[in-house]
Short mmCIF file of C-alpha atoms in Angstrom, two decimals:
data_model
loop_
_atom_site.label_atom_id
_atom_site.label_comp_id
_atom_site.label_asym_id
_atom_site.label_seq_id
_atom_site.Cartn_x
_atom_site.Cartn_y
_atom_site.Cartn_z
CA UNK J 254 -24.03 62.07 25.68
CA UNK J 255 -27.77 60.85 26.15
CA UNK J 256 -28.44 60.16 29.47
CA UNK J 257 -29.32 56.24 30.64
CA UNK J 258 -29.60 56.93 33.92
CA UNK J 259 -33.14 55.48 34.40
CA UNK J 260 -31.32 51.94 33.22
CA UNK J 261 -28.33 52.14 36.09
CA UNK J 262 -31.15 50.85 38.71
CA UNK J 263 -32.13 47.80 36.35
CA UNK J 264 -28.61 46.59 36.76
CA UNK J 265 -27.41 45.24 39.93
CA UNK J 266 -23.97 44.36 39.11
CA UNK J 267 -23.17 47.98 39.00
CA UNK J 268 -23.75 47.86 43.09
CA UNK J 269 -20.65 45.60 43.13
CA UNK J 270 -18.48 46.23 40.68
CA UNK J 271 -17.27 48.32 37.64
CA UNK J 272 -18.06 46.27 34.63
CA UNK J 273 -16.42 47.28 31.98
CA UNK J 274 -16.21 44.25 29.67
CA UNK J 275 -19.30 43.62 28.17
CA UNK J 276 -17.25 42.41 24.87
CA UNK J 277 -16.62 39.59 26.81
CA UNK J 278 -19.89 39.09 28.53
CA UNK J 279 -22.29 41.34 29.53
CA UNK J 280 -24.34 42.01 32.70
CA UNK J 281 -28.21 40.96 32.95
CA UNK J 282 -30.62 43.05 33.60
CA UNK J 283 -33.38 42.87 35.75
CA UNK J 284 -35.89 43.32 32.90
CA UNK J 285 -34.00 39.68 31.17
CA UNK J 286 -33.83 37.28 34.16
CA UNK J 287 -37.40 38.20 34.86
CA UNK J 288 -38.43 37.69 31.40
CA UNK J 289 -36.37 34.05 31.35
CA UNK J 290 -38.29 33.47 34.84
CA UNK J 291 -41.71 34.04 33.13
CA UNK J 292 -40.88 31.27 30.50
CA UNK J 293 -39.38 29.07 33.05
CA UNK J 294 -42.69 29.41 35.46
CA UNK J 295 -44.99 29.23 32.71
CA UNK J 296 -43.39 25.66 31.87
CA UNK J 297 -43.35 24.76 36.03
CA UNK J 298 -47.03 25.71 35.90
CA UNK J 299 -48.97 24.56 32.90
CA UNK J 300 -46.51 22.31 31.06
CA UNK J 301 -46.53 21.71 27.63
CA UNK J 302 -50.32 23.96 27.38
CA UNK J 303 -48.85 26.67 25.92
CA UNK J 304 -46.25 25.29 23.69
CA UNK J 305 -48.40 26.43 20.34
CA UNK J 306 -48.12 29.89 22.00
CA UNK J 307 -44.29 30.10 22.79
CA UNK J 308 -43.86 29.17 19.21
CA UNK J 309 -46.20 31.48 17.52
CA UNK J 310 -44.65 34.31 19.44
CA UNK J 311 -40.55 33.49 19.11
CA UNK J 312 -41.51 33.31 15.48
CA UNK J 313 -43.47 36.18 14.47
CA UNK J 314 -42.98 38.90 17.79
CA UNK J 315 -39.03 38.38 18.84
CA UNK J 316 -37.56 37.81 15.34
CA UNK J 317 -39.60 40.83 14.34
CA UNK J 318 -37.89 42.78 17.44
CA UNK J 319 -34.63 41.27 16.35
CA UNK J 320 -35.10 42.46 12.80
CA UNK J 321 -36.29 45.79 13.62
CA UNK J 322 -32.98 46.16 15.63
CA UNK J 323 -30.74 45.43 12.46
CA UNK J 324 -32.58 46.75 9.72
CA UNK J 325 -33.82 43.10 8.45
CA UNK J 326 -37.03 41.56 7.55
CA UNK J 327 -38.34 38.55 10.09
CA UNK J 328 -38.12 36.21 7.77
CA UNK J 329 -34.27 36.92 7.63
CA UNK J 330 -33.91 35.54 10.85
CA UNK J 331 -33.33 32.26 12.15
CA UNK J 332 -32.43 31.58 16.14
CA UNK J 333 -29.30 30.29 16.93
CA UNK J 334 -27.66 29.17 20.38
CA UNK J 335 -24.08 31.41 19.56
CA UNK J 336 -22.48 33.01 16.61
CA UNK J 337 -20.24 30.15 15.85
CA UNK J 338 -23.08 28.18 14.94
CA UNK J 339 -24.20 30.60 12.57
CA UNK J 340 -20.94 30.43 10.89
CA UNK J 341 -21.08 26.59 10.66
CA UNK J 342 -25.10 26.95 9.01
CA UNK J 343 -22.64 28.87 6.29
CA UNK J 344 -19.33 26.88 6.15
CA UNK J 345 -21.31 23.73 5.77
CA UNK J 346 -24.20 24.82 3.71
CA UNK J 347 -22.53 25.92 0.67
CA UNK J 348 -21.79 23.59 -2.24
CA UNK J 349 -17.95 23.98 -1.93
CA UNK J 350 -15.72 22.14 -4.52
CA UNK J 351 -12.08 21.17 -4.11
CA UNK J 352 -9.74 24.05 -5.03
CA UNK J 353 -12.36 26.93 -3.68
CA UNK J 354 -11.13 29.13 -1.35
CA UNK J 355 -12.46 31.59 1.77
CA UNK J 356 -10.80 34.76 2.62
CA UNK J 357 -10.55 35.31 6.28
CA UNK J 358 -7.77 37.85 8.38
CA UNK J 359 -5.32 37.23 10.45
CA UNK J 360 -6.14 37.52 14.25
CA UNK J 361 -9.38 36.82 14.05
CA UNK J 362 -11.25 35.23 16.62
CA UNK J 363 -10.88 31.33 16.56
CA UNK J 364 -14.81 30.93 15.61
CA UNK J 365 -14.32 32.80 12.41
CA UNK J 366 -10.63 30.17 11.97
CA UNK J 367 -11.65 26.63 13.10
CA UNK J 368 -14.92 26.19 10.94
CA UNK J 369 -12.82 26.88 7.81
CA UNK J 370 -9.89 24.65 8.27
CA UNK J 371 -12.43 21.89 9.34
CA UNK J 372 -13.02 22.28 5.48
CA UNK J 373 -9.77 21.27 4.56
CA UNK J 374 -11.00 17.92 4.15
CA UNK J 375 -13.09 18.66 1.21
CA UNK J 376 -10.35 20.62 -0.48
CA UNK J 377 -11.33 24.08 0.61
CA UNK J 378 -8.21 26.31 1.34
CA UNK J 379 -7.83 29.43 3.16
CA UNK J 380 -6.58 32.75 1.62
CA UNK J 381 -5.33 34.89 4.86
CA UNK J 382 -5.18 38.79 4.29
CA UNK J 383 -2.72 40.49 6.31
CA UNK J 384 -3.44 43.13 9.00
CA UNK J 385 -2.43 47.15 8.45
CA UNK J 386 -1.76 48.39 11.46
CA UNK J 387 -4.41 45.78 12.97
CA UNK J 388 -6.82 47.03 10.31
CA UNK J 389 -8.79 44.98 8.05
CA UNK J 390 -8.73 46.48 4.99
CA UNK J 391 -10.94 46.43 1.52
CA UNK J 392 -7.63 46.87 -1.02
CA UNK J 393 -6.06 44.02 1.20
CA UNK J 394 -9.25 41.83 0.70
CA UNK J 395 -9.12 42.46 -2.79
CA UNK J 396 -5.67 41.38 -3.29
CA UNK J 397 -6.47 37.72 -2.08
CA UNK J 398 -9.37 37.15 -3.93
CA UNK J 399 -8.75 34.82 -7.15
CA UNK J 400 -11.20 33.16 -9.55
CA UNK J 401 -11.99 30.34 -6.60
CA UNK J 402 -12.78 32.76 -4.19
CA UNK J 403 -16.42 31.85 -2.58
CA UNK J 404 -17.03 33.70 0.33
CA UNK J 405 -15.16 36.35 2.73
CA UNK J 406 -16.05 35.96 6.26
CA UNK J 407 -14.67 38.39 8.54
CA UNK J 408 -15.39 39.51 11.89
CA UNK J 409 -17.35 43.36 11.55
CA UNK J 410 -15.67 44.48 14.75
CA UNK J 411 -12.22 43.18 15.74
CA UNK J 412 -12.39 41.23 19.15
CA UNK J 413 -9.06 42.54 20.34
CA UNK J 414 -8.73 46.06 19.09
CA UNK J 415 -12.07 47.16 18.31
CA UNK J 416 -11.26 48.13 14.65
CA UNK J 417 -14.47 48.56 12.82
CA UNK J 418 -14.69 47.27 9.24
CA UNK J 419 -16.14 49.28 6.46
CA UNK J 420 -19.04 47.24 5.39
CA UNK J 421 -19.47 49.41 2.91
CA UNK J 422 -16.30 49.16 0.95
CA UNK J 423 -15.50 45.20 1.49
CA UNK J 424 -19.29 44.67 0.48
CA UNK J 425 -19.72 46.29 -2.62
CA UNK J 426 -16.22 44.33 -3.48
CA UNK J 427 -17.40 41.12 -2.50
CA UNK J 428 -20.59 41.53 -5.14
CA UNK J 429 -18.00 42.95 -7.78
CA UNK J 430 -16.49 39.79 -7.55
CA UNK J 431 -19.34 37.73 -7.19
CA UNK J 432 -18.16 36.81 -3.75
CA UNK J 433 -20.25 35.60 -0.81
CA UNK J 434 -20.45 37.83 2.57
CA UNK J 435 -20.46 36.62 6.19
CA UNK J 436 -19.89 38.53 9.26
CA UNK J 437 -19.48 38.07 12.66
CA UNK J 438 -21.61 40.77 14.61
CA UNK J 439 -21.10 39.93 17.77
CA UNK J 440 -18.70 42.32 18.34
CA UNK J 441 -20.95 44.83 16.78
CA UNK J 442 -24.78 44.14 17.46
CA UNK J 443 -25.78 45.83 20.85
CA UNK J 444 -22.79 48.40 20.79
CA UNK J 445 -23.12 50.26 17.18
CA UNK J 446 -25.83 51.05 15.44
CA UNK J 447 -26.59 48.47 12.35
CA UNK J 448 -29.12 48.24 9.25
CA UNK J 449 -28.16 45.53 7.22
CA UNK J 450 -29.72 46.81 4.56
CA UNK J 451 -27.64 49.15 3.96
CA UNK J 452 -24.89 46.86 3.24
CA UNK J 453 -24.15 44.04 0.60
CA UNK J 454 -24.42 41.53 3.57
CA UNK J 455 -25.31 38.14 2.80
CA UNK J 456 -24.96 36.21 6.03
CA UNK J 457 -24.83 37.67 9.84
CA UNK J 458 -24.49 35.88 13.55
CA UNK J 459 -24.42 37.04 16.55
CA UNK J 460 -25.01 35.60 20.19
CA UNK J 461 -26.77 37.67 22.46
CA UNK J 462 -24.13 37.27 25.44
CA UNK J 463 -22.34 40.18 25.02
CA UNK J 464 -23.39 43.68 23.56
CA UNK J 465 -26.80 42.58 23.52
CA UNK J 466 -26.79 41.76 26.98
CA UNK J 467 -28.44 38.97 26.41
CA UNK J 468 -28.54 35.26 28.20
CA UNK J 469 -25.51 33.03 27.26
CA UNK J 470 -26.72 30.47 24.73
CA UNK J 471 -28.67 32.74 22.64
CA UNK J 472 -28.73 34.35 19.83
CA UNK J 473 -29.58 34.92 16.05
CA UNK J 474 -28.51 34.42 12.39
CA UNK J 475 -29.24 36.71 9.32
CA UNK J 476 -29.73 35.23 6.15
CA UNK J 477 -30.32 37.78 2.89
CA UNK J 478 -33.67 36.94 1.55
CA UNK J 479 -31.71 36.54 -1.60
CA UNK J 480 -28.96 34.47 -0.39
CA UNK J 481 -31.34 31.84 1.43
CA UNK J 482 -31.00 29.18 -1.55
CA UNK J 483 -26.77 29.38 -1.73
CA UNK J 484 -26.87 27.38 1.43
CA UNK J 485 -28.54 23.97 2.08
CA UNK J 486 -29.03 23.54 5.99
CA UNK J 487 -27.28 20.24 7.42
CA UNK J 488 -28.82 19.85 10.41
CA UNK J 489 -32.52 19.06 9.24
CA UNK J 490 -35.60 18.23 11.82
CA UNK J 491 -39.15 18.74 12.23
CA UNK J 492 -38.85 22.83 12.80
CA UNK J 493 -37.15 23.26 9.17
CA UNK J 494 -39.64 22.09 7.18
CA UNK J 495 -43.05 23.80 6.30
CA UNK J 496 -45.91 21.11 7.74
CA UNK J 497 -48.56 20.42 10.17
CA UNK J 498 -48.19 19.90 13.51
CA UNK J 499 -48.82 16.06 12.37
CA UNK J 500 -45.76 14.34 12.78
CA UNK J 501 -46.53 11.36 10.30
CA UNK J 502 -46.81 13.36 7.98
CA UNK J 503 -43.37 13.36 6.01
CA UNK J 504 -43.36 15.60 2.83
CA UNK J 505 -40.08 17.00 2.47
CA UNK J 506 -40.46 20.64 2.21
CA UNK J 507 -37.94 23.07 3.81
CA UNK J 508 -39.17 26.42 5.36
CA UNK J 509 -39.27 29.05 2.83
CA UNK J 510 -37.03 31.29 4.99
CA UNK J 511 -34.67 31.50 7.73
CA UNK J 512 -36.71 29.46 10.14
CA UNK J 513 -35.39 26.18 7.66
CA UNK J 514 -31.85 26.41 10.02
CA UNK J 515 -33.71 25.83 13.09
CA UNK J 516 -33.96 22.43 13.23
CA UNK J 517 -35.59 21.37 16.30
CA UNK J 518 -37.04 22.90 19.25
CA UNK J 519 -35.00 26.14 20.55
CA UNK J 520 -34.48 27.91 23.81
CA UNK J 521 -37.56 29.24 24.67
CA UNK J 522 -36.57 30.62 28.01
CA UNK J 523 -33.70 31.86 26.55
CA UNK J 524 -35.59 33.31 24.02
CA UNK J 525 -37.59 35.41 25.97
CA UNK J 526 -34.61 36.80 27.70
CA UNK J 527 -33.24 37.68 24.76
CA UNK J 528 -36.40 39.66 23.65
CA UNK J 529 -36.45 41.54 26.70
CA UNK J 530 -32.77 42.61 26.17
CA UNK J 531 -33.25 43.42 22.12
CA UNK J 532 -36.67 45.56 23.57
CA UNK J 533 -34.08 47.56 26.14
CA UNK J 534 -31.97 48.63 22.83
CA UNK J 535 -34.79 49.52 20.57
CA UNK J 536 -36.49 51.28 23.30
CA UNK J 537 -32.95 53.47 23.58
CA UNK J 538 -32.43 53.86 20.26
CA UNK J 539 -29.23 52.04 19.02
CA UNK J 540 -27.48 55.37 17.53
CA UNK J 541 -28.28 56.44 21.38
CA UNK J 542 -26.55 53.55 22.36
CA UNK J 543 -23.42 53.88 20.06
CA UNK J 544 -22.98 57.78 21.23
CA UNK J 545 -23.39 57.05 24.65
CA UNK J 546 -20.43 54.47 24.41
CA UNK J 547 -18.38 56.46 22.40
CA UNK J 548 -18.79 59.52 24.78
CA UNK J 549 -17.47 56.95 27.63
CA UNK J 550 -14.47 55.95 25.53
CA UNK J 551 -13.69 59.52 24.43
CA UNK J 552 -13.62 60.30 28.30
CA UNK J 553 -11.25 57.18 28.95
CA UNK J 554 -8.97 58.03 25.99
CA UNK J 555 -8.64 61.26 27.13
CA UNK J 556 -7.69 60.20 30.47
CA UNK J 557 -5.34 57.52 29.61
CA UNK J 558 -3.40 59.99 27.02
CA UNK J 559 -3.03 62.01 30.04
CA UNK J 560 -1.80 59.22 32.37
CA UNK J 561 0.67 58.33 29.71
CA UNK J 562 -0.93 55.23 27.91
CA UNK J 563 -0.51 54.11 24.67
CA UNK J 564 -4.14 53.48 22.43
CA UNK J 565 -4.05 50.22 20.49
CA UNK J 566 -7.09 50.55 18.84
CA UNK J 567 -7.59 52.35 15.77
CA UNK J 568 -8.98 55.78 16.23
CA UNK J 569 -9.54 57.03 12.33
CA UNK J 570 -12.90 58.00 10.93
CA UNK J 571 -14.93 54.98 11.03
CA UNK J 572 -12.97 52.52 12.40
CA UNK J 573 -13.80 52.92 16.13
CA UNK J 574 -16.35 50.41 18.10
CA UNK J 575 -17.35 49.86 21.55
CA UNK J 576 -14.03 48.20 21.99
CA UNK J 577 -10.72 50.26 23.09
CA UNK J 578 -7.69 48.89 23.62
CA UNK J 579 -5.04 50.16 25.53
CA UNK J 580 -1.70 49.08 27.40
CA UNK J 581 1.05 50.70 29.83
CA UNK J 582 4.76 51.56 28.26
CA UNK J 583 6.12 49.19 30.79
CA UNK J 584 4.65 47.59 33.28
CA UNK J 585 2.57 44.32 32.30
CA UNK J 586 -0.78 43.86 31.82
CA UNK J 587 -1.55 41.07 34.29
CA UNK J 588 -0.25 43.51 37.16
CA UNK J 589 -2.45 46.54 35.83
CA UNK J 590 -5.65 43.87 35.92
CA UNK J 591 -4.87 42.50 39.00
CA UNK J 592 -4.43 46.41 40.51
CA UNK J 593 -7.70 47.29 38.96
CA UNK J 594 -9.46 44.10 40.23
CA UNK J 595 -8.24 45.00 43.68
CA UNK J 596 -9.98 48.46 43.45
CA UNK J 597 -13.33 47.22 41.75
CA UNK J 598 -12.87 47.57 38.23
CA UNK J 599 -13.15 44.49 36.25
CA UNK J 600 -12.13 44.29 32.65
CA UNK J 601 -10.04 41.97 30.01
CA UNK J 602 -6.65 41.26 28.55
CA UNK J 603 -6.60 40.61 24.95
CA UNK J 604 -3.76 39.61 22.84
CA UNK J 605 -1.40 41.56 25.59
CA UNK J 606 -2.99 44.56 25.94
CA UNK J 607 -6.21 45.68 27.96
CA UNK J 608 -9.60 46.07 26.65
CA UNK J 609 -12.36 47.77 28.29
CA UNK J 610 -15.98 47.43 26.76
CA UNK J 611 -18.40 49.43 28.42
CA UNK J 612 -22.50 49.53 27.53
CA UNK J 613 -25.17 51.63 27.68
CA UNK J 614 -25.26 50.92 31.66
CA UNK J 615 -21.93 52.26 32.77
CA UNK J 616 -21.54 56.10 33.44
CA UNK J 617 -18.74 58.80 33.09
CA UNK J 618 -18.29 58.24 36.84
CA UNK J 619 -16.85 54.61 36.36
CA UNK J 620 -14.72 56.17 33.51
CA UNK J 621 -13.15 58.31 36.61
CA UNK J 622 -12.75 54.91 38.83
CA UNK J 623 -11.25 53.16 36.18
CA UNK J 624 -8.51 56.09 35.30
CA UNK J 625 -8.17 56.56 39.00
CA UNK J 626 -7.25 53.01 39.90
CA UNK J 627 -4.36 53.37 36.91
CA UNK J 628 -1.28 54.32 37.66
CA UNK J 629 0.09 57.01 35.55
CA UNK J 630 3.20 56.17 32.82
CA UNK J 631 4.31 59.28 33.10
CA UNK J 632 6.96 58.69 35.89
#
């Protein structure tokens, strides 16, 4: 397991607590609320003086970092304040026609749900693919998609089990088909390592909040260079099109790349926090990252086999995540939390089971507090 010890000191919530549910949302570090401060005192001190600069830099430096981190070019990238809104640049950018459908799975995470039934109003309908043992499977994709099929969008990690999708398989079907791509990464980016262009990915979001450990209202969107025209942005201001800074000047002429989704002026403090925390991952390497929080969940499965637990989340080749999912024979889950709180350990309850999450931060040692504060199923 590589060691990230030198981080443990840049994170102050591990004096307090042990956090184990960055899935949900993840602790700051030091290096991030400074880097927010910096923005926020640059505004207190000179105003609107270095506004040229702030935009110069978000557009060329951080969505170069961002890029780097997922195997994208900068141009790919478009800042966004959450992954649902991401998803929405998608559901309500393509040219849909009555009688089209969009494959999504069942349990998914109501971001990846709402923005798709919102479309029943323009005759869009919904083709739901059934779980396999809470697995997301290609062969079950390809079973629900018909001659109107536009566009799977699926989550790339599972929110409440941690099953990881094969992008591989369910990519190279969707361009078979001549179907449209979209994930949800948030479950993903941060925690696994990632290089988009690897994949048949057309369209990516993710918000920062969580594996990124990022600020909350944050985040980005990935658009395939190739992909860019399939979508027409609906939310159009003076940021998405290619001018001047002269703001009489109207010609019409939308940003040859991702930047055309940003339609107005984004979070700049934000921003910078977010940089800081995409610098902290590149700087440890993201297949660092991904072994160092598989190591901690090997050590907790381990434990909890040996305490008697049952594992929800699938454990084949390939299908694990950051995620890991877990639950007593008997006793319920809002007792185990509460017994857990008591001693410290703080993590989440998801669709009746619990769910611990842990990042590049957290150590082997809270792996022992956590399994200690359980109490064993074993009678």
């Amino acid at each position: 397991m590589p060691d990230f010890s030198h981080t443990h000191a840049l994170f102050p919530i591990k004096d307090n607590l042990v956090y184990l549910n960055n899935a949900s949302i993840g602790a700051l570090s030091t290096r991030v609320t400074a880097a927010v401060n910096e923005l926020l005192n640059d505004v207190q001190q000179q105003g609107r003086i270095n506004y040229p600069n702030w935009c110069r830099i978000a557009d060329t430096t951080f969505k170069a970092n961002i890029a780097r981190l997922i195997g994208a070019g900068a141009d790919e990238i478009a800042f966004v304040k959450n992954t649902t809104e991401g998803i929405l640049i998608v559901a309500n950018g393509l040219d849909w026609r009555p009688g089209d459908n969009v494959i999504i799975a069942e349990q998914e995470y109501a971001s990846n749900v709402y923005c798709w039934m919102n479309l029943a109003r323009r005759g869009v309908e919904i083709n739901w693919v059934p779980l396999d043992g809470g697995r997301v499977t290609p062969e079950a994709i390809a079973a629900a998609i018909t001659p109107r099929t536009r566009l799977v969008s699926l989550s790339a990690v599972q929110f409440w089990n941690g099953f990881r999708a094969d992008l591989t398989a369910i990519g190279q079907l969707c361009r078979r088909h001549g179907v449209l791509l979209n994930l949800d990464a948030i479950q993903w980016v941060g925690a696994l390592d990632l290089d988009v262009s690897q994949y048949e990915i057309d369209f990516l979001s993710a918000g920062s909040h969580k594996w990124q450990l990022g600020p909350i209202g944050t985040g980005f969107f990935y658009c395939r260079r190739g992909s860019l025209e399939t979508i027409w942005p609906q939310n159009v201001g003076y940021h998405s099109v290619d001018k001047s800074e002269d703001h009489l000047d109207y010609d019409f002429r939308l940003r040859p790349n991702a930047g055309r989704f940003e339609e107005a002026l984004v979070n700049f403090p934000g921003l910078w926090g977010l940089n800081a925390a995409v610098e902290q991952l590149l700087e440890l390497g993201t297949a660092n990252v991904e072994r160092h929080i598989m190591a901690l969940n090997d050590q907790a499965i381990a434990g909890l086999r040996t305490l008697g637990y049952d594992i929800v989340s699938p454990l084949g080749a390939g299908e694990r995540s950051g995620v890991l999912a877990f639950r007593h024979p008997d006793l319920p889950v809002a007792e185990l939390e509460q017994r857990l709180s008591d001693a410290g350990v703080h993590l989440a309850i998801r669709a009746g089971n619990l769910r611990i999450s842990p990042s590049f931060y957290n150590d082997s040692g809270e792996i022992e507090r956590l399994l200690a504060a359980l109490p064993s199923a074993r009678g």
